[in-house]
PDB file of C-alpha atoms in Angstrom:
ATOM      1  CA  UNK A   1     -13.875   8.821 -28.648  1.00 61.00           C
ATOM      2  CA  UNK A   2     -16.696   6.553 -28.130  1.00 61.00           C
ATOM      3  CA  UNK A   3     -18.031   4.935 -24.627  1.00 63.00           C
ATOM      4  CA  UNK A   4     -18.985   0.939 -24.382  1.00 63.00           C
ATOM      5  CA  UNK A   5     -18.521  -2.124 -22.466  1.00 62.00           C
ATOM      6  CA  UNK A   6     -15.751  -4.149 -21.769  1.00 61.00           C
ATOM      7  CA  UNK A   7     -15.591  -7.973 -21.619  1.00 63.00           C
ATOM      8  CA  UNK A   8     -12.270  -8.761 -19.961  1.00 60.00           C
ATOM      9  CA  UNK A   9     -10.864 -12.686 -19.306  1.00 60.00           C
ATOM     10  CA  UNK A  10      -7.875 -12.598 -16.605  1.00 59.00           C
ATOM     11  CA  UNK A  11      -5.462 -15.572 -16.739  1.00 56.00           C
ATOM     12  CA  UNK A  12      -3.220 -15.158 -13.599  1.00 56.00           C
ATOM     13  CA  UNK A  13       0.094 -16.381 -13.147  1.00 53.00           C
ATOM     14  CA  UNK A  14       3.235 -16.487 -15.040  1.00 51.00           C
ATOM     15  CA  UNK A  15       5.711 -19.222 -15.937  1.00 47.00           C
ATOM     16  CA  UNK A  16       8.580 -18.718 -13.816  1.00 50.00           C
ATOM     17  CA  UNK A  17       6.499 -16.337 -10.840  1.00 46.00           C
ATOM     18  CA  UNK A  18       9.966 -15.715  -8.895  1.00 49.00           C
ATOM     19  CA  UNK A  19      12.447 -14.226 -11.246  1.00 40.00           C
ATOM     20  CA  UNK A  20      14.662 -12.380  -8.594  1.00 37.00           C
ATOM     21  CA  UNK A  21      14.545 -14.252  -4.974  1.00 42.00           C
ATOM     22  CA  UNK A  22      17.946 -13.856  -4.031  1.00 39.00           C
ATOM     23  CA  UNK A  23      21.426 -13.498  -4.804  1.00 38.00           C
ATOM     24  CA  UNK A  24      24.205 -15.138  -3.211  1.00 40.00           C
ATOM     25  CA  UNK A  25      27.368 -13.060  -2.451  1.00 40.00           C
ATOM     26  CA  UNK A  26      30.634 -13.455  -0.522  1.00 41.00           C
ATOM     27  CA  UNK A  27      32.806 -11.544   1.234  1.00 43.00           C
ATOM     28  CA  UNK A  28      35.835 -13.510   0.855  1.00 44.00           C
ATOM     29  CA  UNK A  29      36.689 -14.662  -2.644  1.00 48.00           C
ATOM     30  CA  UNK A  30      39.369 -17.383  -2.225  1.00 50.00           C
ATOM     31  CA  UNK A  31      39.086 -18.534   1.568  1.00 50.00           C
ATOM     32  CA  UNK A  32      39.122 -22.636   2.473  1.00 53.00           C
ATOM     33  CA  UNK A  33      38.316 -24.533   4.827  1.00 55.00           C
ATOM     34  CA  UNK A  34      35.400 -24.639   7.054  1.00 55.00           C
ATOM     35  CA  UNK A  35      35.934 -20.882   8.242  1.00 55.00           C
ATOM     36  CA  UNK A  36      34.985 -19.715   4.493  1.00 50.00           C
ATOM     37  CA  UNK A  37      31.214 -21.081   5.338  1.00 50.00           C
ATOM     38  CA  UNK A  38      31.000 -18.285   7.526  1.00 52.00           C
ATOM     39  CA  UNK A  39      31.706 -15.861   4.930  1.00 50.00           C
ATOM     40  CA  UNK A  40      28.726 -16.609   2.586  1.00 49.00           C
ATOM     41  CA  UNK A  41      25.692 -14.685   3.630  1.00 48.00           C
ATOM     42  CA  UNK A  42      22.405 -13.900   1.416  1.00 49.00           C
ATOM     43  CA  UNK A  43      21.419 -10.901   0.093  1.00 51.00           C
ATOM     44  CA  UNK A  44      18.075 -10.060  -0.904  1.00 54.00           C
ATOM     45  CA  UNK A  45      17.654  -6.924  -3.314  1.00 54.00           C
ATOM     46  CA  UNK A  46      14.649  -5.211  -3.134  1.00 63.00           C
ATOM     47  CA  UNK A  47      13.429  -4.730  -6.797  1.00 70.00           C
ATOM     48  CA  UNK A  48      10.028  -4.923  -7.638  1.00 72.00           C
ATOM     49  CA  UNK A  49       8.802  -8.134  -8.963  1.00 79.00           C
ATOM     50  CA  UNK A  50       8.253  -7.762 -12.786  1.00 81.00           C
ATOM     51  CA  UNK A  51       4.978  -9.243 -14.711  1.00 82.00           C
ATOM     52  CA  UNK A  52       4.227  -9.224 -17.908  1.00 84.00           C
ATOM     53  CA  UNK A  53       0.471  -7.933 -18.936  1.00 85.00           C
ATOM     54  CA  UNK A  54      -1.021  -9.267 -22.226  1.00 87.00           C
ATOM     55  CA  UNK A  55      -4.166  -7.607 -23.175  1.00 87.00           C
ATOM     56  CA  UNK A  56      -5.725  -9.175 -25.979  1.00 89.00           C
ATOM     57  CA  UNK A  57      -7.818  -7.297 -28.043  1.00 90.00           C
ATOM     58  CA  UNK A  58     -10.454  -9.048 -29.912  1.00 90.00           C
ATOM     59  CA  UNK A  59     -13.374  -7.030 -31.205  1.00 90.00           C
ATOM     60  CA  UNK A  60     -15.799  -4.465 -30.605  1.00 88.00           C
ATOM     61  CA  UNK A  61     -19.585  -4.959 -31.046  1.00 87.00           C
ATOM     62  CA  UNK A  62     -22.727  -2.923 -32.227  1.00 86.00           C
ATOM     63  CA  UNK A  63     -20.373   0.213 -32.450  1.00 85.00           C
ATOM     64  CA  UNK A  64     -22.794   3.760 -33.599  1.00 83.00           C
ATOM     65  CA  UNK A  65     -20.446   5.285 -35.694  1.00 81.00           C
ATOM     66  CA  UNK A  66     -21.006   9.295 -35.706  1.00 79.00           C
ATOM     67  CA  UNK A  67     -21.589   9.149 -39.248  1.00 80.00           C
ATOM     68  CA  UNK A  68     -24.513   7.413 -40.383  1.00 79.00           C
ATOM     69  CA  UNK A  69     -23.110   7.277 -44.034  1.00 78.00           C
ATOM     70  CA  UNK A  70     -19.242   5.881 -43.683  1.00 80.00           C
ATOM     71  CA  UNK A  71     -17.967   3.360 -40.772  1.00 76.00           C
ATOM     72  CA  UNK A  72     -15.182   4.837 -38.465  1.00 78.00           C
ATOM     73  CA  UNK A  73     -11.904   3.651 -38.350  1.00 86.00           C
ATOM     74  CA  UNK A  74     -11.565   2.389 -35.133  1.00 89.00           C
ATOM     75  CA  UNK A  75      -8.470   1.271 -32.735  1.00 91.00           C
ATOM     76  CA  UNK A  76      -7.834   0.500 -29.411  1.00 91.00           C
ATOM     77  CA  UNK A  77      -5.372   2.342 -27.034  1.00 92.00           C
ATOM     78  CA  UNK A  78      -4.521   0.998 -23.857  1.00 90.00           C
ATOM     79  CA  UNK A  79      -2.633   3.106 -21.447  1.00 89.00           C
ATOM     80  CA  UNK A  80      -0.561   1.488 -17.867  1.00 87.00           C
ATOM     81  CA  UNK A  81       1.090   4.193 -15.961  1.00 85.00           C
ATOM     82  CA  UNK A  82       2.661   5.917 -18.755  1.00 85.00           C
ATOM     83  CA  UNK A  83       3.069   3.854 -21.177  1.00 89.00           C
ATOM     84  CA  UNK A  84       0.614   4.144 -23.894  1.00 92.00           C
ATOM     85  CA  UNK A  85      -0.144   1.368 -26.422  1.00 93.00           C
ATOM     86  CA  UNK A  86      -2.671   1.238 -29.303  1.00 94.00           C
ATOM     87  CA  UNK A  87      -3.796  -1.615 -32.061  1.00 94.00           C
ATOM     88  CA  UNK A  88      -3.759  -1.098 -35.498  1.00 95.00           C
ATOM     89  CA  UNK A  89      -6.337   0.242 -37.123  1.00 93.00           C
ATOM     90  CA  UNK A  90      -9.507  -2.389 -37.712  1.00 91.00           C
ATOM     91  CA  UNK A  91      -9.578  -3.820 -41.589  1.00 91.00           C
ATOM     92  CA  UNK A  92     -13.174  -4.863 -40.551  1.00 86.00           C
ATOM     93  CA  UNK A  93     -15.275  -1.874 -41.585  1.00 84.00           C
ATOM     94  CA  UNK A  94     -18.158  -2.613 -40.056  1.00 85.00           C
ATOM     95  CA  UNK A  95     -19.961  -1.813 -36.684  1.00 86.00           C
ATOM     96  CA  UNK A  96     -18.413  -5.210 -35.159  1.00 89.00           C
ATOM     97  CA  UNK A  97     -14.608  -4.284 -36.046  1.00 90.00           C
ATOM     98  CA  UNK A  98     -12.371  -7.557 -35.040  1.00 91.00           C
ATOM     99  CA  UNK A  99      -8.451  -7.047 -34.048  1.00 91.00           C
ATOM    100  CA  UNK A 100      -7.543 -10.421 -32.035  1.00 90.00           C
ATOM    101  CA  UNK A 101      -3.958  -8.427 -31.042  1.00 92.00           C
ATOM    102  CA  UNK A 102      -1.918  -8.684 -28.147  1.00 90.00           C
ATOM    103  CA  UNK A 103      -0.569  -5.623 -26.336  1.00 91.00           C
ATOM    104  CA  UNK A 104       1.898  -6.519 -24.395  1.00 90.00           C
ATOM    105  CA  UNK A 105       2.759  -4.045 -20.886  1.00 88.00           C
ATOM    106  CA  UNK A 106       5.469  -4.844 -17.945  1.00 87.00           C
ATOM    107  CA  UNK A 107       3.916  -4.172 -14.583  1.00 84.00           C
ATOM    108  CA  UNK A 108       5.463  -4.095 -10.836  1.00 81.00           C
ATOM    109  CA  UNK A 109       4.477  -4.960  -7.744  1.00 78.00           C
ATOM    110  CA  UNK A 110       2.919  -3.102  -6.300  1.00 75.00           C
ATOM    111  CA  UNK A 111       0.233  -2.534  -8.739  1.00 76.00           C
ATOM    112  CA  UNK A 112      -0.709   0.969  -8.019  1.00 77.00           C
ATOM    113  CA  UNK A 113      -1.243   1.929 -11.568  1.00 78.00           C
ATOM    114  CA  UNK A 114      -5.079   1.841 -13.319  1.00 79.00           C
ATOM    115  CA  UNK A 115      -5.390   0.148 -16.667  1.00 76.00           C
ATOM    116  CA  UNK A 116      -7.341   1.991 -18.886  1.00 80.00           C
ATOM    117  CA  UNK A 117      -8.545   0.885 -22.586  1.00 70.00           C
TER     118      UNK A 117
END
């Protein structure tokens, strides 16, 4: 484990932002006439609204390894609630490893839940 800092760059918004604003039901199937109108009414479930979280990972910089004579092999875990991701492991051996990956979490409303890389 290893402590540093984090640069982070937060696009918000999504490309359809309301995915479930209501449903339309009725409670007569096959009525006519102007007395069916009546019968449609709106329903509005309460589900949380559902986002999609892309962290991208890009690199690390001026990383002391614990070993003066190898480089570590480093990786990135990102944990949202529960659900734990991590990157691969770096190819860059160095103490500047580079990743550019995307994790990709789903997140709801309300966002009680820390992210933590």
């Amino acid at each position: 484990k290893g402590r540093g800092e984090l640069m982070l760059a937060v696009w918000w918004g999504t490309q359809a932002d309301e995915a479930f604003p209501e449903a339309w039901i009725s409670d007569a199937a096959n009525v006519s006439g102007p007395e069916a109108l009546a019968n449609f009414r709106s329903k509005v479930y309460l589900s949380p609204k559902l986002w999609y979280l892309r962290v991208n990972v890009i690199e690390a910089q001026d990383l002391v390894p614990s070993d003066k004579g190898r480089f570590p092999e480093v990786y990135v875990r990102a944990t949202l609630g529960s659900h734990v991701q991590k990157t691969r492991i770096s190819q860059s051996r160095s103490i500047n490893p580079t990743w550019n990956e995307d994790l990709m979490f789903v997140a709801a409303e309300p966002f009680e839940e820390p992210l933590i890389l």
